[in-house]
Amino acid sequence: MELFWQGFTGAIRLILSADPAFVEIVERTLFVSGLATGLAVLTGVPLGVGLAIGRFPGRRVLGVLVNTGLGLPPVVVGLVVTLLLWRSGPLGALALLYTPIAMVIVQWIVAFPVAAGITRSAIELLDPELLDALRVFGAGPVRCGWELVRATLPQVGFATAAAFGRAIAEVGASLMVGGNILGQTRILTTAIVLETSRGDFALALALGIVLLILALLVNVGIRAISPVPR
Amino acid sequence: MRMSVTFGTVVVILLVLLTACAGRAASSLHDGMTPTGVPQGMVEGQSRTIILATTTSVQDSGLLDALLPRFQEETGYVVKVIAVGTGQALELGRRGEADVLLVHAPEAEEQFMAEGYGQLRFLVATNDFVIVGPVDDPADVREASSAVDALRRIAATGATWVSRDDRSGTDLLEKRLWQEAGIDPRDQSWYITSGQGMGMTLVLADQKRAYTLSDRATFLAFRSSISLVILAAGDPALINPYHVITVNPTRFARVNARGAEAFARFLVSQVAQQVIASFGVDRYGESLFRPALVPTVTPQP
């Protein structure tokens, strides 16, 4: 129990101290997960719309793939992306392995099925007459999609929050493709793994509490700007 | 309608903030990659970066944090440390995915050199392994005459033993000791495998009141949070030598050979050896590693 107390006070001390090394890790965490979430929303939401209202071959298969993606194990994503980014791998010439960009890529891969899945189920729950009306008025597929996303904005807000949650909580893949390098690719979750393996449980716990506070703030923020559900 | 306009505005503001944040994060990243006081232009472009694949103990103990800033200051190279355990480090070297390795499994290293994957190999430091276990010591390991004898006693009593089973340097030594003891512990009910790093394995062994083999540095780092004690130490078979190996650039075109060699030569330099000799004294009251320069230097291949 003493450890929990140490973790809690440690978290407060970390935040108050504004130690540059700690602030840098927090900034990198927000940068990587924020960018990954942005990409996940930009790709996942249109995909979700397409799955809900699109009529194209392979839609059902794609839908099953997206649902499977909701449970995509991050370590597998990490392993595959690592092998692709290896010097000897097909994308080795890009020299992206052990950089924050590689971490953005893996977090985007695990987060975008979340954004797609939630958007899709939200639109499928809409009154089908709305879509019929749009089509009657001659709206094209892009216009239709846009109007449907506007009609489900609270749920799209929720999809964004969920995608962010999946991205920022992810550790296995970020550890593999980032390498947890101090000053370059260390983020909160990988720092927690390192401090745990170093035996500094109080610091690991403190970092965990900071991570929770961040997730809480971002969720409150997204809630505050999302329209109230009607 | 008004709602969605507000939402759109906020999204735009968020994106702007994100971009600003990205710029800041990128600039601080850049700061991290350019240590202050580095003479610019000593090394350029991609060749400024060295990938070091290493055993976890040198990172978990904090030794690398003490050594790397000096090396980066001296040479301008940026070292990317991938702490993975000796088995995986050697494997990354075999594929040319790392430039230089810091490992501790002499037999596997010699095989690596014999296969022509390595170029230079220097002894950097040594420390020792210890057999740790519960204070009440049900297998009487304290009375053991050697490490192998200790394992025989544990097997005879059926006391629980935790193996890392992750092909790390520690794990390879443990496997060899069991072989020397003439015991095949696999499939025994008292033999459990953790598949984790040294620290987590010590915690697991502590919770199960079991015996395990640990490097002294990690054990000292965990001593305050577990109740295991050192029961056997000092056997020459338990000496733990750390070698630095540069990956052979003739096999892999993209290996940063110059940077790797600079790093290997730095580790055996007077400066680095002094850092190693005094490392850990302030925190544990004893040094965690013994420098290699003074006693022996491995003959160059």
Coordinates of C-alpha atoms in Angstrom, one line a residue:
Chain A
M1 CA 0.0 0.0 0.0
E2 CA 2.9 2.3 0.8
L3 CA 3.9 2.0 -2.9
F4 CA 0.6 3.3 -4.0
W5 CA 1.0 6.3 -1.8
Q6 CA 4.6 6.8 -3.1
G7 CA 3.3 6.6 -6.7
F8 CA 0.6 9.1 -6.0
T9 CA 2.8 11.7 -4.4
G10 CA 5.5 10.9 -7.0
A11 CA 3.0 11.8 -9.8
I12 CA 2.2 15.1 -8.1
R13 CA 5.9 15.9 -7.6
L14 CA 6.6 15.0 -11.2
I15 CA 3.9 17.4 -12.5
L16 CA 4.9 20.2 -10.2
S17 CA 8.6 19.9 -10.8
A18 CA 8.2 20.3 -14.6
D19 CA 11.5 18.4 -15.0
P20 CA 12.5 19.0 -18.6
A21 CA 13.1 15.3 -19.2
F22 CA 9.7 14.5 -17.9
V23 CA 8.0 17.3 -19.8
E24 CA 9.7 16.1 -23.0
I25 CA 8.3 12.6 -22.6
V26 CA 4.8 14.0 -22.0
E27 CA 5.1 16.2 -25.1
R28 CA 6.3 13.3 -27.2
T29 CA 3.5 11.1 -25.9
L30 CA 0.9 13.7 -26.9
F31 CA 2.5 14.4 -30.2
V32 CA 2.7 10.7 -31.2
S33 CA -0.7 9.7 -30.0
G34 CA -2.3 13.0 -31.1
L35 CA -1.0 12.7 -34.6
A36 CA -1.9 9.0 -34.7
T37 CA -5.4 9.8 -33.6
G38 CA -5.7 12.6 -36.2
L39 CA -4.7 10.2 -38.9
A40 CA -7.0 7.5 -37.5
V41 CA -10.0 9.8 -37.6
L42 CA -9.2 11.1 -41.1
T43 CA -9.0 7.5 -42.4
G44 CA -11.3 5.6 -40.1
V45 CA -14.3 7.9 -40.2
P46 CA -14.6 7.9 -44.1
L47 CA -14.0 4.1 -44.0
G48 CA -16.8 3.7 -41.4
V49 CA -19.2 5.8 -43.6
G50 CA -18.3 3.7 -46.6
L51 CA -19.0 0.5 -44.7
A52 CA -22.3 1.8 -43.5
I53 CA -23.8 3.2 -46.7
G54 CA -21.4 2.2 -49.5
R55 CA -22.4 -0.3 -52.1
F56 CA -19.2 -1.9 -53.4
P57 CA -17.8 -5.4 -53.8
G58 CA -15.9 -6.7 -50.8
R59 CA -17.8 -4.5 -48.4
R60 CA -18.7 -7.4 -46.2
V61 CA -15.2 -8.8 -46.1
L62 CA -13.8 -5.3 -45.3
G63 CA -16.4 -5.0 -42.5
V64 CA -15.2 -8.3 -41.0
L65 CA -11.6 -7.1 -41.3
V66 CA -12.3 -3.8 -39.5
N67 CA -14.1 -5.7 -36.7
T68 CA -11.1 -8.0 -36.4
G69 CA -8.9 -4.9 -36.4
L70 CA -10.7 -3.8 -33.2
G71 CA -8.9 -6.6 -31.5
L72 CA -5.6 -6.3 -33.4
P73 CA -2.8 -7.3 -31.0
P74 CA -0.3 -4.4 -30.9
V75 CA 2.7 -6.7 -30.5
V76 CA 1.8 -8.3 -33.8
V77 CA 1.5 -4.9 -35.5
G78 CA 4.8 -3.9 -33.9
L79 CA 6.6 -7.1 -35.1
V80 CA 5.3 -6.8 -38.7
V81 CA 6.1 -3.0 -38.9
T82 CA 9.5 -3.7 -37.4
L83 CA 10.3 -6.3 -40.0
L84 CA 9.1 -4.0 -42.8
L85 CA 11.2 -1.1 -41.5
W86 CA 14.4 -3.1 -41.0
R87 CA 17.4 -2.0 -43.0
S88 CA 17.1 -5.2 -45.0
G89 CA 13.3 -4.9 -45.2
P90 CA 11.3 -3.5 -48.1
L91 CA 10.9 0.0 -46.4
G92 CA 14.4 0.0 -44.9
A93 CA 15.6 2.8 -47.1
L94 CA 13.3 5.2 -45.4
A95 CA 15.3 4.8 -42.1
L96 CA 12.1 5.1 -40.1
L97 CA 12.8 2.4 -37.5
Y98 CA 13.4 3.7 -34.0
T99 CA 11.9 7.1 -34.8
P100 CA 8.7 8.8 -33.5
I101 CA 7.2 8.5 -37.0
A102 CA 7.4 4.7 -36.8
M103 CA 5.4 4.9 -33.5
V104 CA 2.8 7.1 -35.1
I105 CA 2.4 4.5 -37.8
V106 CA 1.8 1.6 -35.4
Q107 CA -0.6 3.6 -33.2
W108 CA -2.5 4.7 -36.3
I109 CA -2.8 1.1 -37.4
V110 CA -4.3 0.0 -34.1
A111 CA -6.5 3.1 -33.7
F112 CA -8.2 3.5 -37.0
P113 CA -10.3 0.4 -36.9
V114 CA -11.8 1.8 -33.6
A115 CA -12.7 5.1 -35.4
A116 CA -14.1 3.2 -38.4
G117 CA -16.1 0.7 -36.3
I118 CA -17.8 3.2 -34.1
T119 CA -18.6 5.6 -37.0
R120 CA -20.1 2.7 -38.9
S121 CA -22.4 1.5 -36.1
A122 CA -23.5 5.1 -35.4
I123 CA -24.5 5.7 -39.0
E124 CA -26.2 2.3 -39.2
L125 CA -28.4 3.3 -36.3
L126 CA -29.6 6.5 -38.0
D127 CA -33.1 6.7 -39.5
P128 CA -32.7 5.1 -43.0
E129 CA -35.1 7.8 -44.3
L130 CA -32.4 10.4 -43.8
L131 CA -30.2 8.6 -46.4
D132 CA -33.1 8.1 -48.8
A133 CA -34.0 11.8 -48.5
L134 CA -30.4 12.8 -49.2
R135 CA -30.4 10.6 -52.3
V136 CA -33.7 11.9 -53.5
F137 CA -32.3 15.4 -53.3
G138 CA -29.5 14.1 -55.6
A139 CA -26.6 14.3 -53.1
G140 CA -23.5 12.4 -54.3
P141 CA -21.7 9.8 -52.1
V142 CA -19.3 12.4 -50.6
R143 CA -22.1 14.8 -49.8
C144 CA -24.2 12.0 -48.3
G145 CA -21.3 10.9 -46.1
W146 CA -20.6 14.4 -44.9
E147 CA -24.2 15.0 -43.9
L148 CA -24.4 11.6 -42.1
V149 CA -21.2 12.4 -40.2
R150 CA -22.7 15.7 -39.2
A151 CA -25.8 13.9 -38.1
T152 CA -23.7 11.6 -35.9
L153 CA -21.2 14.2 -34.6
P154 CA -21.5 13.2 -30.9
Q155 CA -20.7 9.6 -31.8
V156 CA -17.8 10.7 -34.1
G157 CA -16.5 12.6 -31.1
F158 CA -16.7 9.4 -29.1
A159 CA -14.9 7.5 -31.9
T160 CA -12.1 10.1 -31.7
A161 CA -11.8 9.7 -27.9
A162 CA -11.8 5.9 -28.2
A163 CA -9.2 6.0 -31.0
F164 CA -7.0 8.3 -28.8
G165 CA -7.5 5.9 -25.9
R166 CA -6.4 3.0 -27.9
A167 CA -3.3 4.9 -29.3
I168 CA -2.1 6.4 -26.0
A169 CA -2.5 3.1 -24.0
E170 CA -0.6 1.1 -26.6
V171 CA 2.8 -0.1 -25.5
G172 CA 3.9 -3.3 -27.2
A173 CA 4.2 -2.0 -30.7
S174 CA 5.6 1.4 -29.7
L175 CA 8.3 -0.4 -27.7
M176 CA 9.3 -2.5 -30.7
V177 CA 9.4 0.1 -33.4
G178 CA 10.5 3.0 -31.2
G179 CA 13.1 1.2 -29.2
N180 CA 12.4 3.3 -26.1
I181 CA 15.4 5.5 -26.7
L182 CA 15.9 8.3 -24.1
G183 CA 15.3 11.7 -25.7
Q184 CA 14.1 10.3 -29.0
T185 CA 11.4 7.6 -28.7
R186 CA 10.6 7.3 -25.0
I187 CA 6.9 7.9 -24.3
L188 CA 4.9 7.4 -21.1
T189 CA 3.9 3.8 -21.6
T190 CA 7.4 2.7 -22.6
A191 CA 8.9 4.6 -19.7
I192 CA 6.6 2.7 -17.4
V193 CA 7.8 -0.6 -18.8
L194 CA 11.4 0.5 -18.3
E195 CA 11.0 1.7 -14.8
T196 CA 9.1 -1.5 -13.9
S197 CA 12.0 -3.6 -15.2
R198 CA 14.4 -1.4 -13.3
G199 CA 12.5 -2.0 -10.1
D200 CA 11.5 1.6 -9.6
F201 CA 7.9 0.7 -9.0
A202 CA 7.0 4.0 -7.4
L203 CA 8.2 6.0 -10.4
A204 CA 6.5 3.6 -12.8
L205 CA 3.2 4.0 -10.9
A206 CA 3.7 7.8 -10.8
L207 CA 4.1 7.8 -14.6
G208 CA 1.0 5.6 -14.9
I209 CA -1.0 8.1 -12.9
V210 CA 0.2 11.0 -15.1
L211 CA -0.9 8.9 -18.2
L212 CA -4.3 8.5 -16.6
I213 CA -4.6 12.2 -15.9
L214 CA -3.6 13.0 -19.6
A215 CA -6.2 10.6 -20.9
L216 CA -8.8 12.1 -18.6
L217 CA -8.0 15.7 -19.7
V218 CA -8.2 14.7 -23.4
N219 CA -11.5 13.0 -22.9
V220 CA -13.0 15.9 -21.0
G221 CA -11.8 18.2 -23.8
I222 CA -13.3 16.1 -26.6
R223 CA -16.6 15.9 -24.6
A224 CA -16.6 19.6 -24.1
I225 CA -16.3 20.4 -27.8
S226 CA -18.6 17.6 -29.1
P227 CA -22.2 18.6 -29.6
V228 CA -24.6 17.3 -27.0
P229 CA -26.5 14.2 -28.3
R230 CA -30.1 15.1 -29.1
Chain B
M1 CA -26.2 23.9 -37.9
R2 CA -24.6 26.3 -35.3
M3 CA -23.4 23.2 -33.4
S4 CA -21.5 21.8 -36.3
V5 CA -19.9 25.2 -37.1
T6 CA -18.7 25.4 -33.5
F7 CA -17.4 21.9 -33.8
G8 CA -15.6 22.6 -37.1
T9 CA -14.0 25.7 -35.6
V10 CA -12.7 23.8 -32.6
V11 CA -11.4 21.0 -34.8
V12 CA -9.4 23.6 -36.8
I13 CA -8.1 25.2 -33.6
L14 CA -7.1 21.7 -32.4
L15 CA -5.3 20.9 -35.6
V16 CA -3.4 24.2 -35.3
L17 CA -2.4 23.4 -31.8
L18 CA -1.4 19.9 -32.8
T19 CA 0.8 21.3 -35.5
A20 CA 2.4 23.8 -33.1
C21 CA 2.9 21.0 -30.6
A22 CA 4.4 18.8 -33.3
G23 CA 6.9 21.6 -34.2
R24 CA 7.9 21.8 -30.5
A25 CA 8.2 18.1 -30.1
A26 CA 10.2 17.9 -33.3
S27 CA 12.5 20.6 -32.1
S28 CA 13.0 19.0 -28.8
L29 CA 13.7 15.8 -30.5
H30 CA 16.3 17.5 -32.6
D31 CA 17.8 18.9 -29.4
G32 CA 18.1 15.4 -28.1
M33 CA 19.9 14.3 -31.2
T34 CA 22.4 17.1 -31.1
P35 CA 24.2 17.1 -27.7
T36 CA 25.3 20.5 -26.7
G37 CA 28.9 21.3 -27.4
V38 CA 29.3 18.8 -30.2
P39 CA 31.7 20.0 -32.8
Q40 CA 29.4 20.1 -35.8
G41 CA 30.6 18.5 -39.0
M42 CA 32.7 15.8 -37.4
V43 CA 30.2 13.2 -38.7
E44 CA 27.5 13.8 -41.2
G45 CA 24.0 12.6 -42.2
Q46 CA 22.9 9.0 -41.6
S47 CA 26.4 8.0 -40.5
R48 CA 25.9 10.1 -37.4
T49 CA 23.7 7.5 -35.9
I50 CA 24.8 4.2 -34.4
I51 CA 22.4 1.4 -33.5
L52 CA 23.7 -0.4 -30.4
A53 CA 21.9 -3.7 -29.6
T54 CA 22.6 -4.6 -26.0
T55 CA 21.8 -6.8 -23.1
T56 CA 19.2 -5.3 -20.7
S57 CA 21.4 -5.3 -17.6
V58 CA 23.7 -2.4 -18.8
Q59 CA 20.6 -0.3 -19.4
D60 CA 18.5 -1.4 -16.4
S61 CA 21.5 -0.8 -14.1
G62 CA 22.0 2.7 -15.6
L63 CA 25.5 2.1 -16.8
L64 CA 24.8 3.3 -20.4
D65 CA 23.2 6.5 -19.1
A66 CA 26.6 7.2 -17.4
L67 CA 28.7 6.3 -20.5
L68 CA 26.7 7.5 -23.5
P69 CA 26.6 11.3 -22.9
R70 CA 30.4 11.3 -22.8
F71 CA 30.8 9.4 -26.0
Q72 CA 28.3 11.6 -27.8
E73 CA 30.1 14.7 -26.5
E74 CA 33.5 13.4 -27.6
T75 CA 32.6 12.2 -31.0
G76 CA 29.2 13.7 -32.1
Y77 CA 27.7 10.3 -32.8
V78 CA 24.2 9.6 -31.7
V79 CA 23.7 6.2 -30.2
K80 CA 20.3 4.5 -30.5
V81 CA 20.2 1.9 -27.7
I82 CA 18.0 -1.1 -28.3
A83 CA 18.0 -3.1 -25.1
V84 CA 16.9 -6.6 -26.0
G85 CA 18.9 -9.3 -24.3
T86 CA 22.0 -11.0 -25.7
G87 CA 20.3 -13.6 -27.9
Q88 CA 18.3 -11.0 -29.8
A89 CA 21.2 -8.6 -29.9
L90 CA 23.4 -11.2 -31.6
E91 CA 20.5 -12.0 -34.0
L92 CA 20.1 -8.4 -34.9
G93 CA 23.9 -8.3 -35.6
R94 CA 23.6 -11.4 -37.8
R95 CA 21.1 -9.5 -39.9
G96 CA 23.0 -6.3 -40.0
E97 CA 20.2 -4.5 -38.2
A98 CA 22.6 -3.2 -35.6
D99 CA 26.1 -1.6 -35.9
V100 CA 27.6 -2.6 -32.6
L101 CA 26.7 -5.1 -29.8
L102 CA 27.3 -5.1 -26.1
V103 CA 26.6 -8.6 -24.9
H104 CA 27.5 -11.2 -22.3
A105 CA 27.5 -14.8 -23.6
P106 CA 31.1 -15.8 -24.5
E107 CA 30.3 -19.0 -26.3
A108 CA 27.6 -17.6 -28.5
E109 CA 29.8 -14.6 -29.2
E110 CA 32.7 -16.8 -30.3
Q111 CA 30.3 -18.6 -32.6
F112 CA 29.2 -15.2 -33.9
M113 CA 32.8 -14.2 -34.6
A114 CA 33.6 -17.6 -36.1
E115 CA 30.7 -17.2 -38.6
G116 CA 32.3 -14.0 -39.7
Y117 CA 29.5 -11.6 -38.6
G118 CA 31.7 -9.6 -36.2
Q119 CA 34.8 -7.5 -36.8
L120 CA 36.3 -6.2 -33.6
R121 CA 35.6 -7.7 -30.2
F122 CA 36.9 -6.3 -26.9
L123 CA 36.3 -7.2 -23.3
V124 CA 34.6 -4.2 -21.7
A125 CA 33.9 -5.2 -18.1
T126 CA 33.1 -8.1 -15.9
N127 CA 30.9 -8.7 -13.0
D128 CA 29.5 -11.9 -11.6
F129 CA 26.4 -14.0 -11.3
V130 CA 24.9 -15.0 -8.0
I131 CA 22.4 -17.7 -7.1
V132 CA 19.7 -16.1 -5.0
G133 CA 16.9 -17.7 -3.0
P134 CA 14.7 -17.5 0.1
V135 CA 16.4 -16.8 3.4
D136 CA 15.4 -20.2 4.9
D137 CA 17.2 -21.9 2.0
P138 CA 15.3 -25.3 1.9
A139 CA 17.9 -26.8 -0.5
D140 CA 20.9 -25.8 1.7
V141 CA 22.5 -24.0 -1.2
R142 CA 24.7 -22.0 1.3
E143 CA 26.6 -25.3 1.9
A144 CA 27.2 -25.9 -1.8
S145 CA 30.8 -26.2 -2.9
S146 CA 30.2 -24.8 -6.4
A147 CA 27.5 -23.4 -8.6
V148 CA 26.9 -26.8 -10.2
D149 CA 26.7 -28.4 -6.7
A150 CA 24.1 -25.7 -5.8
L151 CA 21.9 -26.7 -8.8
R152 CA 22.2 -30.4 -7.9
R153 CA 21.0 -29.6 -4.3
I154 CA 18.0 -27.6 -5.7
A155 CA 17.1 -30.4 -8.1
A156 CA 17.5 -33.1 -5.4
T157 CA 15.2 -31.2 -3.0
G158 CA 12.7 -30.3 -5.7
A159 CA 12.8 -26.6 -4.6
T160 CA 11.3 -24.2 -7.0
W161 CA 13.7 -22.7 -9.6
V162 CA 12.8 -19.8 -11.9
S163 CA 14.4 -19.8 -15.3
R164 CA 14.2 -16.8 -17.7
D165 CA 14.2 -19.0 -20.7
D166 CA 14.6 -16.0 -23.0
R167 CA 18.0 -16.8 -24.5
S168 CA 19.6 -13.9 -22.7
G169 CA 23.2 -14.1 -21.6
T170 CA 22.0 -15.1 -18.1
D171 CA 19.7 -17.8 -19.5
L172 CA 22.5 -19.2 -21.7
L173 CA 24.8 -19.6 -18.7
E174 CA 22.0 -21.2 -16.6
K175 CA 21.4 -23.7 -19.3
R176 CA 25.1 -24.6 -19.5
L177 CA 25.3 -25.0 -15.7
W178 CA 22.3 -27.4 -15.7
Q179 CA 24.1 -29.3 -18.5
E180 CA 27.3 -29.5 -16.5
A181 CA 25.3 -30.7 -13.5
G182 CA 24.0 -33.5 -15.7
I183 CA 20.4 -32.6 -15.0
D184 CA 17.6 -31.9 -17.5
P185 CA 15.3 -29.6 -15.6
R186 CA 12.8 -29.2 -18.4
D187 CA 9.3 -30.7 -17.7
Q188 CA 10.1 -30.9 -14.0
S189 CA 7.3 -29.5 -11.8
W190 CA 9.8 -27.5 -9.7
Y191 CA 11.3 -25.8 -12.8
I192 CA 9.3 -22.8 -14.0
T193 CA 10.1 -20.4 -16.8
S194 CA 9.3 -16.7 -16.6
G195 CA 10.2 -15.6 -20.1
Q196 CA 10.9 -12.1 -18.7
G197 CA 13.8 -9.8 -18.0
M198 CA 16.0 -10.2 -14.9
G199 CA 14.2 -7.7 -12.7
M200 CA 10.8 -9.2 -13.3
T201 CA 12.2 -12.7 -12.9
L202 CA 13.6 -11.7 -9.5
V203 CA 10.2 -10.4 -8.4
L204 CA 8.5 -13.6 -9.6
A205 CA 11.1 -15.8 -7.8
D206 CA 10.6 -13.7 -4.7
Q207 CA 6.8 -14.1 -4.8
K208 CA 7.2 -17.8 -5.3
R209 CA 10.0 -18.1 -2.7
A210 CA 12.1 -19.7 -5.4
Y211 CA 15.7 -19.9 -6.4
T212 CA 17.1 -18.2 -9.5
L213 CA 20.3 -17.1 -11.2
S214 CA 20.9 -13.3 -11.4
D215 CA 23.6 -10.9 -12.4
R216 CA 24.8 -9.0 -9.3
A217 CA 24.0 -5.6 -10.7
T218 CA 20.3 -6.3 -11.2
F219 CA 20.0 -8.1 -7.9
L220 CA 21.5 -5.1 -6.1
A221 CA 19.0 -2.8 -7.9
F222 CA 16.1 -4.9 -6.7
R223 CA 17.5 -5.9 -3.3
S224 CA 15.3 -3.3 -1.4
S225 CA 12.0 -4.5 -3.0
I226 CA 12.5 -8.2 -2.6
S227 CA 13.4 -10.6 0.3
L228 CA 15.7 -13.0 -1.7
V229 CA 19.3 -13.2 -0.5
I230 CA 22.5 -14.2 -2.2
L231 CA 23.2 -17.9 -1.3
A232 CA 26.0 -18.8 -3.7
A233 CA 28.7 -16.6 -5.3
G234 CA 32.3 -16.6 -6.2
D235 CA 32.5 -19.7 -8.3
P236 CA 34.8 -18.9 -11.4
A237 CA 32.0 -20.4 -13.5
L238 CA 29.8 -17.5 -12.4
I239 CA 32.1 -14.7 -13.9
N240 CA 30.1 -12.6 -16.3
P241 CA 32.2 -10.9 -19.0
Y242 CA 30.7 -8.2 -21.2
H243 CA 32.1 -7.8 -24.7
V244 CA 31.6 -5.1 -27.3
I245 CA 31.4 -6.5 -30.9
T246 CA 31.3 -4.4 -34.1
V247 CA 29.3 -5.9 -36.9
N248 CA 31.3 -6.8 -39.9
P249 CA 30.6 -4.1 -42.6
T250 CA 31.8 -6.3 -45.5
R251 CA 28.7 -8.4 -45.0
F252 CA 26.2 -5.5 -44.6
A253 CA 26.6 -2.4 -46.7
R254 CA 24.4 -0.2 -44.5
V255 CA 26.3 -0.9 -41.3
N256 CA 27.9 2.2 -39.8
A257 CA 31.4 0.7 -39.4
R258 CA 33.2 3.9 -38.4
G259 CA 30.7 4.8 -35.7
A260 CA 30.7 1.3 -34.4
E261 CA 34.5 1.2 -34.2
A262 CA 34.6 4.6 -32.5
F263 CA 32.1 3.3 -29.9
A264 CA 34.0 0.0 -29.3
R265 CA 37.3 1.9 -28.9
F266 CA 35.6 4.4 -26.6
L267 CA 34.3 1.6 -24.2
V268 CA 37.9 0.3 -23.7
S269 CA 39.4 3.8 -23.4
Q270 CA 40.8 5.2 -20.1
V271 CA 37.9 7.6 -19.6
A272 CA 35.1 5.0 -20.1
Q273 CA 36.9 2.4 -18.0
Q274 CA 37.2 4.8 -15.1
V275 CA 33.4 5.5 -15.3
I276 CA 32.8 1.8 -15.3
A277 CA 35.1 1.3 -12.3
S278 CA 33.3 3.8 -10.1
F279 CA 29.8 3.1 -11.4
G280 CA 27.3 2.2 -8.7
V281 CA 29.5 3.0 -5.7
D282 CA 27.4 6.0 -4.6
R283 CA 24.2 4.1 -4.8
Y284 CA 25.0 0.6 -3.7
G285 CA 28.3 1.0 -1.8
E286 CA 30.1 -1.2 -4.2
S287 CA 30.9 -1.0 -7.9
L288 CA 28.6 -3.0 -10.1
F289 CA 31.1 -3.8 -12.8
R290 CA 34.8 -4.4 -12.8
P291 CA 36.7 -2.6 -15.7
A292 CA 38.5 -4.8 -18.1
L293 CA 41.3 -2.6 -19.2
V294 CA 43.4 -3.2 -16.1
P295 CA 43.3 -7.0 -15.8
T296 CA 43.0 -8.4 -19.3
V297 CA 42.3 -7.4 -22.9
T298 CA 40.8 -10.0 -25.2
P299 CA 43.2 -10.6 -28.1
Q300 CA 41.9 -9.0 -31.3
P301 CA 40.6 -11.4 -33.8

